[in-house]
mmCIF file of C-alpha atoms and ligand atoms in Angstrom:
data_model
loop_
_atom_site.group_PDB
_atom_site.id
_atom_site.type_symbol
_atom_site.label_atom_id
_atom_site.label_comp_id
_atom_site.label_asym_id
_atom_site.label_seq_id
_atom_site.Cartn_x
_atom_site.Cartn_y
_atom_site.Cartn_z
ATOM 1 C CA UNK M 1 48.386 30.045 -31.258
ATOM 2 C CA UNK M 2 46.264 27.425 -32.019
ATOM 3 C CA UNK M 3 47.078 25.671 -28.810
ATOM 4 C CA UNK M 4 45.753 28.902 -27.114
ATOM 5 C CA UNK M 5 42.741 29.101 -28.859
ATOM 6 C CA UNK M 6 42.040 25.957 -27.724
ATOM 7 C CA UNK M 7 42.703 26.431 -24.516
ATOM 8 C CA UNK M 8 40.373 29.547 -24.251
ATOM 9 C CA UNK M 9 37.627 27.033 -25.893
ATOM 10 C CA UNK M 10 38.491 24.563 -23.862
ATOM 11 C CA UNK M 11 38.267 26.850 -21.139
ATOM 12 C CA UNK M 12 35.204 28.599 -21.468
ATOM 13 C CA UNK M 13 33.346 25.007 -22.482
ATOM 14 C CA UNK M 14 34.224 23.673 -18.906
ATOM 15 C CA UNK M 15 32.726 27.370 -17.241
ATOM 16 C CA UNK M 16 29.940 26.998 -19.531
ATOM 17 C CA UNK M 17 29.557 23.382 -18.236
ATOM 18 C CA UNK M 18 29.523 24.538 -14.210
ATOM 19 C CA UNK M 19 27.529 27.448 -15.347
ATOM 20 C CA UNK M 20 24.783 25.225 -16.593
ATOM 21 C CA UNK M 21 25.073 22.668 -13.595
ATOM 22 C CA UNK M 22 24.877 25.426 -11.106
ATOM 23 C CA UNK M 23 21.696 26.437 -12.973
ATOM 24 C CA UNK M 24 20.420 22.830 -13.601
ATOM 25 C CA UNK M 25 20.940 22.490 -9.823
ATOM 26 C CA UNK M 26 19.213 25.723 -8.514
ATOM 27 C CA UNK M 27 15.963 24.221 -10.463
ATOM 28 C CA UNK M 28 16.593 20.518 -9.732
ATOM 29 C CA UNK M 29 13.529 19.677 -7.124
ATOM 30 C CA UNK M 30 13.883 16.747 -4.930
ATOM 31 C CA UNK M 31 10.461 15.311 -3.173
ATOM 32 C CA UNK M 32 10.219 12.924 0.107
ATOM 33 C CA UNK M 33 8.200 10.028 -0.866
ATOM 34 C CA UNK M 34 7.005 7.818 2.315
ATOM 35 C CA UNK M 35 6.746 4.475 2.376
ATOM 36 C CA UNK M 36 5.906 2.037 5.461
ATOM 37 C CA UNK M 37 7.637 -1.097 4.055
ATOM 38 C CA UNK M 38 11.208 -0.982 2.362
ATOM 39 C CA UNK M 39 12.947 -2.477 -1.016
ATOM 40 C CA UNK M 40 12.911 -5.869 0.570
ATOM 41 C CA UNK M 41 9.164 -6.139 -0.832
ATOM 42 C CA UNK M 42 7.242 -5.386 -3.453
ATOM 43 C CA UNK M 43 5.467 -1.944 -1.981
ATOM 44 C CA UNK M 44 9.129 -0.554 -1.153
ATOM 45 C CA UNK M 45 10.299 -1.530 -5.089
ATOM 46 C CA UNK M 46 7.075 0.219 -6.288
ATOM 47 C CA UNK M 47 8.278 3.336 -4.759
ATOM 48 C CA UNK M 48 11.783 2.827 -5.493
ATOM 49 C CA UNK M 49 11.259 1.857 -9.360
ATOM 50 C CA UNK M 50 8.951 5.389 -9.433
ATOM 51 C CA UNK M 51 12.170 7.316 -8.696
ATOM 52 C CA UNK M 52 14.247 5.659 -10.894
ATOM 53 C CA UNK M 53 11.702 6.126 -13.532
ATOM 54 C CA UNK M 54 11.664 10.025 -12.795
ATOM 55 C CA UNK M 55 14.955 10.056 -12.538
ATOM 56 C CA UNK M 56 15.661 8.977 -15.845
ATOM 57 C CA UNK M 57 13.438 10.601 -17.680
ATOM 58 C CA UNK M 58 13.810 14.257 -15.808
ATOM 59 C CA UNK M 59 17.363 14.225 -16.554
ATOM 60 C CA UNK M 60 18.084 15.374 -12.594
ATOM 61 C CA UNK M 61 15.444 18.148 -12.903
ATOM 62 C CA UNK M 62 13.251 15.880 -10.769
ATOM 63 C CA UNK M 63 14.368 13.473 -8.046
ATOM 64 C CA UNK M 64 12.039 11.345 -5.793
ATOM 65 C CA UNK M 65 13.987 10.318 -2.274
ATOM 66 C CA UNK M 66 12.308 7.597 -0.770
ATOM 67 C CA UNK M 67 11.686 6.932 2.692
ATOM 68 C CA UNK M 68 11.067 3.977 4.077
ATOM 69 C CA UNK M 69 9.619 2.502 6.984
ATOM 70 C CA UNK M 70 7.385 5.084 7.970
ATOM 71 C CA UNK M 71 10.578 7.000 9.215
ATOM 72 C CA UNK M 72 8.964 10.123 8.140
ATOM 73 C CA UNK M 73 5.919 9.973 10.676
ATOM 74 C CA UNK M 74 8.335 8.372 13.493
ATOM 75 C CA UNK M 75 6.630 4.775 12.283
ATOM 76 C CA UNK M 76 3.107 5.940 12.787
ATOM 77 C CA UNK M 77 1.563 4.477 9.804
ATOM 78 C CA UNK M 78 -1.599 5.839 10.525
ATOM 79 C CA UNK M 79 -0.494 9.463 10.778
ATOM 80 C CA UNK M 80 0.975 9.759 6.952
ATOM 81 C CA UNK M 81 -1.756 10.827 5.097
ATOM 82 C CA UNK M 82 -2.094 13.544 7.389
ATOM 83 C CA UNK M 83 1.535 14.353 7.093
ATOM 84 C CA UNK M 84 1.272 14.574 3.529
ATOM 85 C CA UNK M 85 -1.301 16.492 3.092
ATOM 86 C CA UNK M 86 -0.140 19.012 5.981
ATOM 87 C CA UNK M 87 3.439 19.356 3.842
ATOM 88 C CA UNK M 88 5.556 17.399 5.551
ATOM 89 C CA UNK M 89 5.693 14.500 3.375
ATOM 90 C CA UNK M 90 5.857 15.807 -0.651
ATOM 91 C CA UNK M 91 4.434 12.424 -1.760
ATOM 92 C CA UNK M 92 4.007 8.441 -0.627
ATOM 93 C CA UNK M 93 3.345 5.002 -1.666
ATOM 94 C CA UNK M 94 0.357 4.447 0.758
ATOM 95 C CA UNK M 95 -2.014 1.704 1.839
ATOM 96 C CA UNK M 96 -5.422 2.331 1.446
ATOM 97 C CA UNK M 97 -5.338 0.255 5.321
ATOM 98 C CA UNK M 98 -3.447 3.576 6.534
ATOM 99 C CA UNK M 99 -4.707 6.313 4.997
ATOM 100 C CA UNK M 100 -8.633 4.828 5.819
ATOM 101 C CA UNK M 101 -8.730 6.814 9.577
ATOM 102 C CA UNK M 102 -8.811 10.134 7.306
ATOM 103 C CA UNK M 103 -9.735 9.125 4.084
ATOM 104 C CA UNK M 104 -13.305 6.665 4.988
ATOM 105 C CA UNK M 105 -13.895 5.937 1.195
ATOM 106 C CA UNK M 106 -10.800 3.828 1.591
ATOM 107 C CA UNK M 107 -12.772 1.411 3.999
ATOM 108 C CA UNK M 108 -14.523 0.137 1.143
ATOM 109 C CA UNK M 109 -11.247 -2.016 0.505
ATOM 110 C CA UNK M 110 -11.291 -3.358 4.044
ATOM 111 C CA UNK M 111 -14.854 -4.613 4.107
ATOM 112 C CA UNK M 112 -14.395 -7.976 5.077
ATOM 113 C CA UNK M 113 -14.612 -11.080 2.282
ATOM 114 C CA UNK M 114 -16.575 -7.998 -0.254
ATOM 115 C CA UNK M 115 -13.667 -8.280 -2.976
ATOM 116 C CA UNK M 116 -13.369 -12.103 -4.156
ATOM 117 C CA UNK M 117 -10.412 -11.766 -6.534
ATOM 118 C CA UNK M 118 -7.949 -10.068 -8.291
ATOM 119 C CA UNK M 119 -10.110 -9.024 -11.478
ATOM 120 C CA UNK M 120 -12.843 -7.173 -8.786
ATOM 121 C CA UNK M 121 -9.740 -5.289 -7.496
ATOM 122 C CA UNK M 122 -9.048 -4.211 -10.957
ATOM 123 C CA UNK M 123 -12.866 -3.695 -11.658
ATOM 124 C CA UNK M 124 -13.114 -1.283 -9.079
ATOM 125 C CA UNK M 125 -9.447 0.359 -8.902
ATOM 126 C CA UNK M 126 -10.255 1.022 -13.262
ATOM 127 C CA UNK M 127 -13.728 2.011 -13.284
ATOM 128 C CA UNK M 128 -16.226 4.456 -11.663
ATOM 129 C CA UNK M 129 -15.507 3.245 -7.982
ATOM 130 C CA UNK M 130 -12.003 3.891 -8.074
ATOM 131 C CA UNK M 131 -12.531 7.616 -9.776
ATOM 132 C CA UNK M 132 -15.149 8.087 -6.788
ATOM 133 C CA UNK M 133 -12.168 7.442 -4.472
ATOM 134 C CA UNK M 134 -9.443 9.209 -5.998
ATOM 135 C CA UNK M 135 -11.990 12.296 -6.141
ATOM 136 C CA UNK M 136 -12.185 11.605 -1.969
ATOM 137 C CA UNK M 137 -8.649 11.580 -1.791
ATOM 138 C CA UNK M 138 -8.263 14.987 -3.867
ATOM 139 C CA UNK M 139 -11.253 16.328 -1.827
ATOM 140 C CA UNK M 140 -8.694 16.485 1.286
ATOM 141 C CA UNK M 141 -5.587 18.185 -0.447
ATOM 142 C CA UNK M 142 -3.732 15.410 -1.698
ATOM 143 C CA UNK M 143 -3.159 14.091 -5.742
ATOM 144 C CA UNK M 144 -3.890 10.751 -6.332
ATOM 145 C CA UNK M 145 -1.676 9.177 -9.331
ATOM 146 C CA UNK M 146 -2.049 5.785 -9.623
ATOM 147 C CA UNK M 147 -2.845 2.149 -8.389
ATOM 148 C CA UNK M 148 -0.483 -0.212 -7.334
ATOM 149 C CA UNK M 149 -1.128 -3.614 -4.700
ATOM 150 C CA UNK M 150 0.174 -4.373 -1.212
ATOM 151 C CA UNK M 151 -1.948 -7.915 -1.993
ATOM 152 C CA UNK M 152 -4.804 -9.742 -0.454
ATOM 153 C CA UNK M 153 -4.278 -9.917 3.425
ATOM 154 C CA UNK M 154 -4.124 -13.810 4.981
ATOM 155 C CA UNK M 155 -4.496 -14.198 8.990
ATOM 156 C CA UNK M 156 -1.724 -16.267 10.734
ATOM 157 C CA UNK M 157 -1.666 -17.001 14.597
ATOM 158 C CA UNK M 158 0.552 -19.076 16.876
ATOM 159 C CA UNK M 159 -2.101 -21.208 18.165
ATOM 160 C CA UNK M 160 -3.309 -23.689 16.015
ATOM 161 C CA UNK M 161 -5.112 -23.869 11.798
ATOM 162 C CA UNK M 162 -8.423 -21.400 11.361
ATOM 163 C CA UNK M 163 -10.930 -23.238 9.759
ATOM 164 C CA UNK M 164 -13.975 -21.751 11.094
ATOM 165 C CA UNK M 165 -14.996 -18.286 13.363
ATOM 166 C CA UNK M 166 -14.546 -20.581 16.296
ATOM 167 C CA UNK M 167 -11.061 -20.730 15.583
ATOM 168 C CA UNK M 168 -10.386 -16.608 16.267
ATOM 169 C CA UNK M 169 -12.747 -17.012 19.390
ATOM 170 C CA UNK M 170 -10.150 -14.711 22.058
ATOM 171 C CA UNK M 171 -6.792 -15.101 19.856
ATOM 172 C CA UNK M 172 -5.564 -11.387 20.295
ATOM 173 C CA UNK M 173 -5.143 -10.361 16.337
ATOM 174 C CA UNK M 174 -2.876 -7.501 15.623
ATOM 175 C CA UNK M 175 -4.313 -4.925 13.039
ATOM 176 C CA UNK M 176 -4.048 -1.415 11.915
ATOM 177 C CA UNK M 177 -5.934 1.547 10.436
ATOM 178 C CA UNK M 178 -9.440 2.753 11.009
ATOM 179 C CA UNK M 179 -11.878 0.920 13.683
ATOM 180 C CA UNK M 180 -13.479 -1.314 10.760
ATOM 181 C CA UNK M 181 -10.861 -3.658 11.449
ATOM 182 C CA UNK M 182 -11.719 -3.620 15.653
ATOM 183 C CA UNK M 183 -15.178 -4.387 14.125
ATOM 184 C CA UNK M 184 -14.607 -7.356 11.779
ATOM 185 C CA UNK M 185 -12.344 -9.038 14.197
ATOM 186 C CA UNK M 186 -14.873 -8.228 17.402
ATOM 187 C CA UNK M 187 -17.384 -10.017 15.155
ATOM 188 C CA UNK M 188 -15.012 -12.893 14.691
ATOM 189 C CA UNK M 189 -15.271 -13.543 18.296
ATOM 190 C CA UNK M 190 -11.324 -12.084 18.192
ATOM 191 C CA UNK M 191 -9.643 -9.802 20.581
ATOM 192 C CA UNK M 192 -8.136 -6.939 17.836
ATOM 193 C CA UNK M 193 -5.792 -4.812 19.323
ATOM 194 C CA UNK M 194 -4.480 -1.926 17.146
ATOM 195 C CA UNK M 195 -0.434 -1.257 16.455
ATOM 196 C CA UNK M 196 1.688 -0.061 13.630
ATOM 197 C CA UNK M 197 3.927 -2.637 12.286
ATOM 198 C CA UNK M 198 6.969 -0.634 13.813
ATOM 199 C CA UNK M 199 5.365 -2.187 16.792
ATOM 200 C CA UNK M 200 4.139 -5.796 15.268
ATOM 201 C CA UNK M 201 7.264 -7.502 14.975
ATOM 202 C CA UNK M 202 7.938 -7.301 18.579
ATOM 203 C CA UNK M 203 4.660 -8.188 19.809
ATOM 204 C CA UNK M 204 4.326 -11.339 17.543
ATOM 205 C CA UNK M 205 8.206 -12.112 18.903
ATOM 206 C CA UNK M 206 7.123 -11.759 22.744
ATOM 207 C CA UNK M 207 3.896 -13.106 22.477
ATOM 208 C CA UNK M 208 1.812 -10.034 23.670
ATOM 209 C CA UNK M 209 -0.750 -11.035 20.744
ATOM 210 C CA UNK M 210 -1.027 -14.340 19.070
ATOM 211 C CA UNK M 211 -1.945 -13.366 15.489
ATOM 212 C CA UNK M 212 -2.011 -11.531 12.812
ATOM 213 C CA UNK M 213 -3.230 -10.292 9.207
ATOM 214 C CA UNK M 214 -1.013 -9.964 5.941
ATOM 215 C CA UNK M 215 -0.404 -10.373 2.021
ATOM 216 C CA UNK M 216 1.791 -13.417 1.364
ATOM 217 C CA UNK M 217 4.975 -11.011 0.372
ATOM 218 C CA UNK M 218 5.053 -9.479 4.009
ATOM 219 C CA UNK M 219 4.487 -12.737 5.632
ATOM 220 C CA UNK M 220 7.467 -14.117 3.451
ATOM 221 C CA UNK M 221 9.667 -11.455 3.403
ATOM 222 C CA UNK M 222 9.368 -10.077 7.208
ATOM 223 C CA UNK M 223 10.023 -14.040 7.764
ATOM 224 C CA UNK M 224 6.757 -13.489 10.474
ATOM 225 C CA UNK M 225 6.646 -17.587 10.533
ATOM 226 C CA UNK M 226 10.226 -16.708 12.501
ATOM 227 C CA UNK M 227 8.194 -14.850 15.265
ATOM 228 C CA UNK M 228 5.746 -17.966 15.922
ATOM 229 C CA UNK M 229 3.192 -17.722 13.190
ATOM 230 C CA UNK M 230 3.047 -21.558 12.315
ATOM 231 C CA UNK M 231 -0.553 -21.052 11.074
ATOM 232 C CA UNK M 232 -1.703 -19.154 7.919
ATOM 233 C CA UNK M 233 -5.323 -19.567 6.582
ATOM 234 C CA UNK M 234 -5.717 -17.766 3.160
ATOM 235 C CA UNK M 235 -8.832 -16.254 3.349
ATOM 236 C CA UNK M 236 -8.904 -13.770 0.939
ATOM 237 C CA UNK M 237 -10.824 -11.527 3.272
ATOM 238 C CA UNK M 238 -9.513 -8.440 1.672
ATOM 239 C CA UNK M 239 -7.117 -6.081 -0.573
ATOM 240 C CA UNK M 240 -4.803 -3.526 -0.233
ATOM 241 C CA UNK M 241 -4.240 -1.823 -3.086
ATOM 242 C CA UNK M 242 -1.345 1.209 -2.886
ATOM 243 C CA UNK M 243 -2.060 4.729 -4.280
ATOM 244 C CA UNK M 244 0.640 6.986 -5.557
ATOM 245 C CA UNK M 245 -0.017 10.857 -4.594
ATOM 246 C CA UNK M 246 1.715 13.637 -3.764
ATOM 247 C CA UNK M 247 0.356 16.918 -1.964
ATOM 248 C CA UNK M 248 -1.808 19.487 -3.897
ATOM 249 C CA UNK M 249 0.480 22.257 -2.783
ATOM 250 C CA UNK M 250 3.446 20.835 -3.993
ATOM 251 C CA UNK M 251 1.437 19.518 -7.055
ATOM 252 C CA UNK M 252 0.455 23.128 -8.023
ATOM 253 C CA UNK M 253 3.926 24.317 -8.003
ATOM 254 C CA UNK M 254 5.237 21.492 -10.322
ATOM 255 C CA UNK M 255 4.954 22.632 -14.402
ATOM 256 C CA UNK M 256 2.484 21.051 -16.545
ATOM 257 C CA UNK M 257 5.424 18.781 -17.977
ATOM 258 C CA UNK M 258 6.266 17.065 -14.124
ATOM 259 C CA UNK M 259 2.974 16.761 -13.664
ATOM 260 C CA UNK M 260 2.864 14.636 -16.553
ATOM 261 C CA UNK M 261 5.897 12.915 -15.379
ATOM 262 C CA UNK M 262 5.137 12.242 -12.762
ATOM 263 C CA UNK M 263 1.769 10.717 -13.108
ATOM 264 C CA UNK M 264 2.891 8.461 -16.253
ATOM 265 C CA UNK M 265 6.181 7.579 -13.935
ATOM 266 C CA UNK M 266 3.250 6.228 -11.007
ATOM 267 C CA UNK M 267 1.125 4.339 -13.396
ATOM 268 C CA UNK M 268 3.854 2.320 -14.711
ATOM 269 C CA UNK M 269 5.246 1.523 -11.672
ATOM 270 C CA UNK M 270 2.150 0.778 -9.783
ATOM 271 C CA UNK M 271 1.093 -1.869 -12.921
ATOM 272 C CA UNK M 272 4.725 -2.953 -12.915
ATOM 273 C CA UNK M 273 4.905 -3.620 -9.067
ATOM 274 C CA UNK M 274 0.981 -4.926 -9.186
ATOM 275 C CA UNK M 275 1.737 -7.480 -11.626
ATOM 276 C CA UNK M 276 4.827 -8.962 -10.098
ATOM 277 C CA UNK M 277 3.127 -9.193 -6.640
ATOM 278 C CA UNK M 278 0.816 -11.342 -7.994
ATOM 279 C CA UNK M 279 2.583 -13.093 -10.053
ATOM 280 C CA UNK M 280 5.395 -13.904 -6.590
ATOM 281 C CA UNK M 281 2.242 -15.086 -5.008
ATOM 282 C CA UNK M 282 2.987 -19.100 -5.646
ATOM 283 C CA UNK M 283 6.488 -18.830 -5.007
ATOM 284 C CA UNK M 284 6.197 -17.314 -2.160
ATOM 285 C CA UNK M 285 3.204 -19.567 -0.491
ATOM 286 C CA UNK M 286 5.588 -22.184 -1.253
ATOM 287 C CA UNK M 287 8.327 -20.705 -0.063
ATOM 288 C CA UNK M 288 6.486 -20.568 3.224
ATOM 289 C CA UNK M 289 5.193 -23.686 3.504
ATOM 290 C CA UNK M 290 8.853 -24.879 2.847
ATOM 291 C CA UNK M 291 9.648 -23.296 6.295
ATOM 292 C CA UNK M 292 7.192 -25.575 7.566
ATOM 293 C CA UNK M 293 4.311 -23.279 8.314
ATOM 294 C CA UNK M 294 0.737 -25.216 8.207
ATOM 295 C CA UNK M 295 -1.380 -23.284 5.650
ATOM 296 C CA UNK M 296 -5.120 -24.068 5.677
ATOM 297 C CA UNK M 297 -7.793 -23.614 2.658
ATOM 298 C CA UNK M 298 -11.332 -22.908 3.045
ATOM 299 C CA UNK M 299 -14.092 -25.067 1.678
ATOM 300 C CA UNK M 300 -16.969 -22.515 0.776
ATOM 301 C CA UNK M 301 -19.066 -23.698 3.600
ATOM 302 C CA UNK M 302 -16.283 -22.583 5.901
ATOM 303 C CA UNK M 303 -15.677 -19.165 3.811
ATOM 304 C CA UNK M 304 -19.065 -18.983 4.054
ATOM 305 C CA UNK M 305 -19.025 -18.686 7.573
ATOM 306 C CA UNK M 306 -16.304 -16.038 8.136
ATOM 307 C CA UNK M 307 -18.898 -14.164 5.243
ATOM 308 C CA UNK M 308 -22.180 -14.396 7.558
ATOM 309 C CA UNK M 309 -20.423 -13.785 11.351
ATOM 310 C CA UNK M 310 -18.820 -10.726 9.273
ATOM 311 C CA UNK M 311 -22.109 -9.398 7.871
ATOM 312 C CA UNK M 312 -22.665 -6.521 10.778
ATOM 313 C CA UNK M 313 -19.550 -4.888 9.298
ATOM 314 C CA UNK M 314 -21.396 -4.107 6.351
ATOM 315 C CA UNK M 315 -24.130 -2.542 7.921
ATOM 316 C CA UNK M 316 -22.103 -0.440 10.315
ATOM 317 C CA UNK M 317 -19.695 0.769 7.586
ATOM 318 C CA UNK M 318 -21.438 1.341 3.847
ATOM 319 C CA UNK M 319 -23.172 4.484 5.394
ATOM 320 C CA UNK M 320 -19.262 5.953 6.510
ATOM 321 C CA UNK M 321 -17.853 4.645 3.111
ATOM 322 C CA UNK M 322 -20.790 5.945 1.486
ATOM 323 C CA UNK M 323 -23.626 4.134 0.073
ATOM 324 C CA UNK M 324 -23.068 5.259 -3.649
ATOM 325 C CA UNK M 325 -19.441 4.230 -3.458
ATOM 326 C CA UNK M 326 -20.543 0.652 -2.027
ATOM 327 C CA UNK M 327 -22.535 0.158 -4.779
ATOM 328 C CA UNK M 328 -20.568 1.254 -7.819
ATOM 329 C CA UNK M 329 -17.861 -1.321 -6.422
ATOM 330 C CA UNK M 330 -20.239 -3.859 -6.143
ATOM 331 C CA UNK M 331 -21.438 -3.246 -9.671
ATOM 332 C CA UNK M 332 -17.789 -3.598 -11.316
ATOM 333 C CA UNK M 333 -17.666 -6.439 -9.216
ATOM 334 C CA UNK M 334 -20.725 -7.929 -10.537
ATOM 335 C CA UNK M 335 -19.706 -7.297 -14.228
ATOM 336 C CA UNK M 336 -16.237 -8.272 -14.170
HETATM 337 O O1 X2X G 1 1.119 -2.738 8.856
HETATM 338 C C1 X2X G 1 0.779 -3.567 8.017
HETATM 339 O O2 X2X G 1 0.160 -4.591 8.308
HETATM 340 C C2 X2X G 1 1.111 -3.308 6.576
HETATM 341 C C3 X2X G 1 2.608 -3.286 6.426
HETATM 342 O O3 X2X G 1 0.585 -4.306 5.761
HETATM 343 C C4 X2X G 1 0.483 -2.000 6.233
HETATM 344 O O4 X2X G 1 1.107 -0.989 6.234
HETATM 345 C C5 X2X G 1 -0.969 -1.982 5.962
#
């Protein structure tokens, strides 16, 4: 008798149990996030350690999948903001590099040699400038959540050291994103020619162009001194932070709760994965000069000069960034 009972209790727990798994599971929601680079640096762990973070804390009622290497837009970098706010990506880790051909606020981190350090990236990503371009971001269907850093982006060739503008004079640079980057390398005296990094790695290997532009933790981790890059100048000449979003459609169907989720998820990722970027950014220069790749400073004379044959750039692009934008950077840069 008692075992019975039991039994029937026993019983009706393990229905309730599927019951409750079948409903957990008809609610659970599961969004793509896109991501150009993988786990193997610090941009793929930012998106990775934002799922784990939802994970845990939804309870399974919220999972993030992450895809990597721009598998979602068939390694077109340049094509996933579009593809997230069209729908077909929920949500990405993105570079403010990719998402500047639709997005042209997001130049304003690509102007060459205009943000000097780390603590003018955080002046403008936590003040007035960066609301101004999360509000450009929104302005286009698509929910900006937070900050996080692909780094500042060093150029490395095949040739020989860069010390001065005369150094880039016809070295064919690889870059990517909008046509600022044609511009600052045109007024290098370079010969830019524009291709995902899908595309890069075999160009570099073969030859077909001679340099280059990247933070530290790609050029370390992608091994590019492997594929001929025996020279690396840091020069600083600009930042790439990473923004967190997700589409507005999607957004709007989330409850107030995921929202909240997810947002608070972002932010701690993006200061986790910020912070240990830069603070990998010694290890890893060493790392790469250990593999015997000449690295060359800049006196601020030379800087100087990259500064002046790069002023055009400015002219040309404040007006598409926007003028107020320009300026409420330059003032958080001023006061940091
Ligand atoms: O393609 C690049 O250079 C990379 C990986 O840094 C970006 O996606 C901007």
């Amino acid at each position: 008798m008692t075992l019975t009972r039991h039994m029937t209790h026993a019983t009706m727990g393990l229905a309730g149990a599927v019951l409750l798994t079948l409903a957990a599971s008809a609610q659970a929601r599961e969004l793509s996030v896109s991501t150009v680079l993988s786990d193997a640096f610090p941009w793929g762990q930012a998106a990775e350690k934002w799922a784990e973070l939802v994970e845990e804390r939804s309870e399974g009622e919220l999972t993030l999948r992450v895809y990597p290497n721009s598998q979602l837009v068939s390694g077109d970098q340049t094509r996933e903001f579009s593809a997230m706010r069209s729908g077909l990506i929920d949500a990405a880790v993105g570079s403010t590099i990719n998402w500047s051909p639709q997005v042209p606020a997001l130049n304003l981190f690509s102007l060459p040699f205009f943000i000097p350090d780390e603590a003018a990236v955080d002046a403008i990503t936590g003040g007035e400038a960066g609301e101004m371009v999360f509000e450009a971001i929104e302005s286009r269907g698509v929910v900006p959540l937070a900050w996080g850093e692909n780094g500042f982006r060093q150029v490395s060739n095949s040739r020989g050291p860069i010390t001065e503008p005369d150094d880039l004079d016809g070295l064919k640079i690889r870059v990517v994103g909008s046509p600022l980057f044609q511009d600052t390398f045109n007024a290098l005296g370079a010969d830019p020619t524009q291709m995902s990094w899908t595309d890069a790695q075999p160009a570099l290997t073969t030859g077909a162009v001679d340099g280059q532009e990247n933070p530290l933790s790609v050029f370390d981790v992608a091994r590019i001194d492997q594929v001929g890059q025996a020279h690396l100048t840091l020069w600083n000449y600009m930042n790439d932070p990473l923004i967190f979003a997700v589409n507005q459609q999607v957004w709007q169907t989330l409850s107030e709760e995921q929202q909240t989720l997810l947002r608070e998820t972002a932010l701690e990722a993006g200061e986790w994965e910020t912070a240990m970027t830069r603070e990998q950014e010694s290890e890893r220069l060493a790392a790469i000069q250990e593999r015997g790749v000449t690295v060359t400073e800049l006196t601020d004379a030379q800087y100087q000069a990259f500064v002046d044959a790069t002023q055009s750039v400015y002219e040309k692009w404040a007006p598409r960034i926007g003028e107020p934008l320009v300026d409420a950077a330059q003032k958080a840069i001023d006061a940091r």
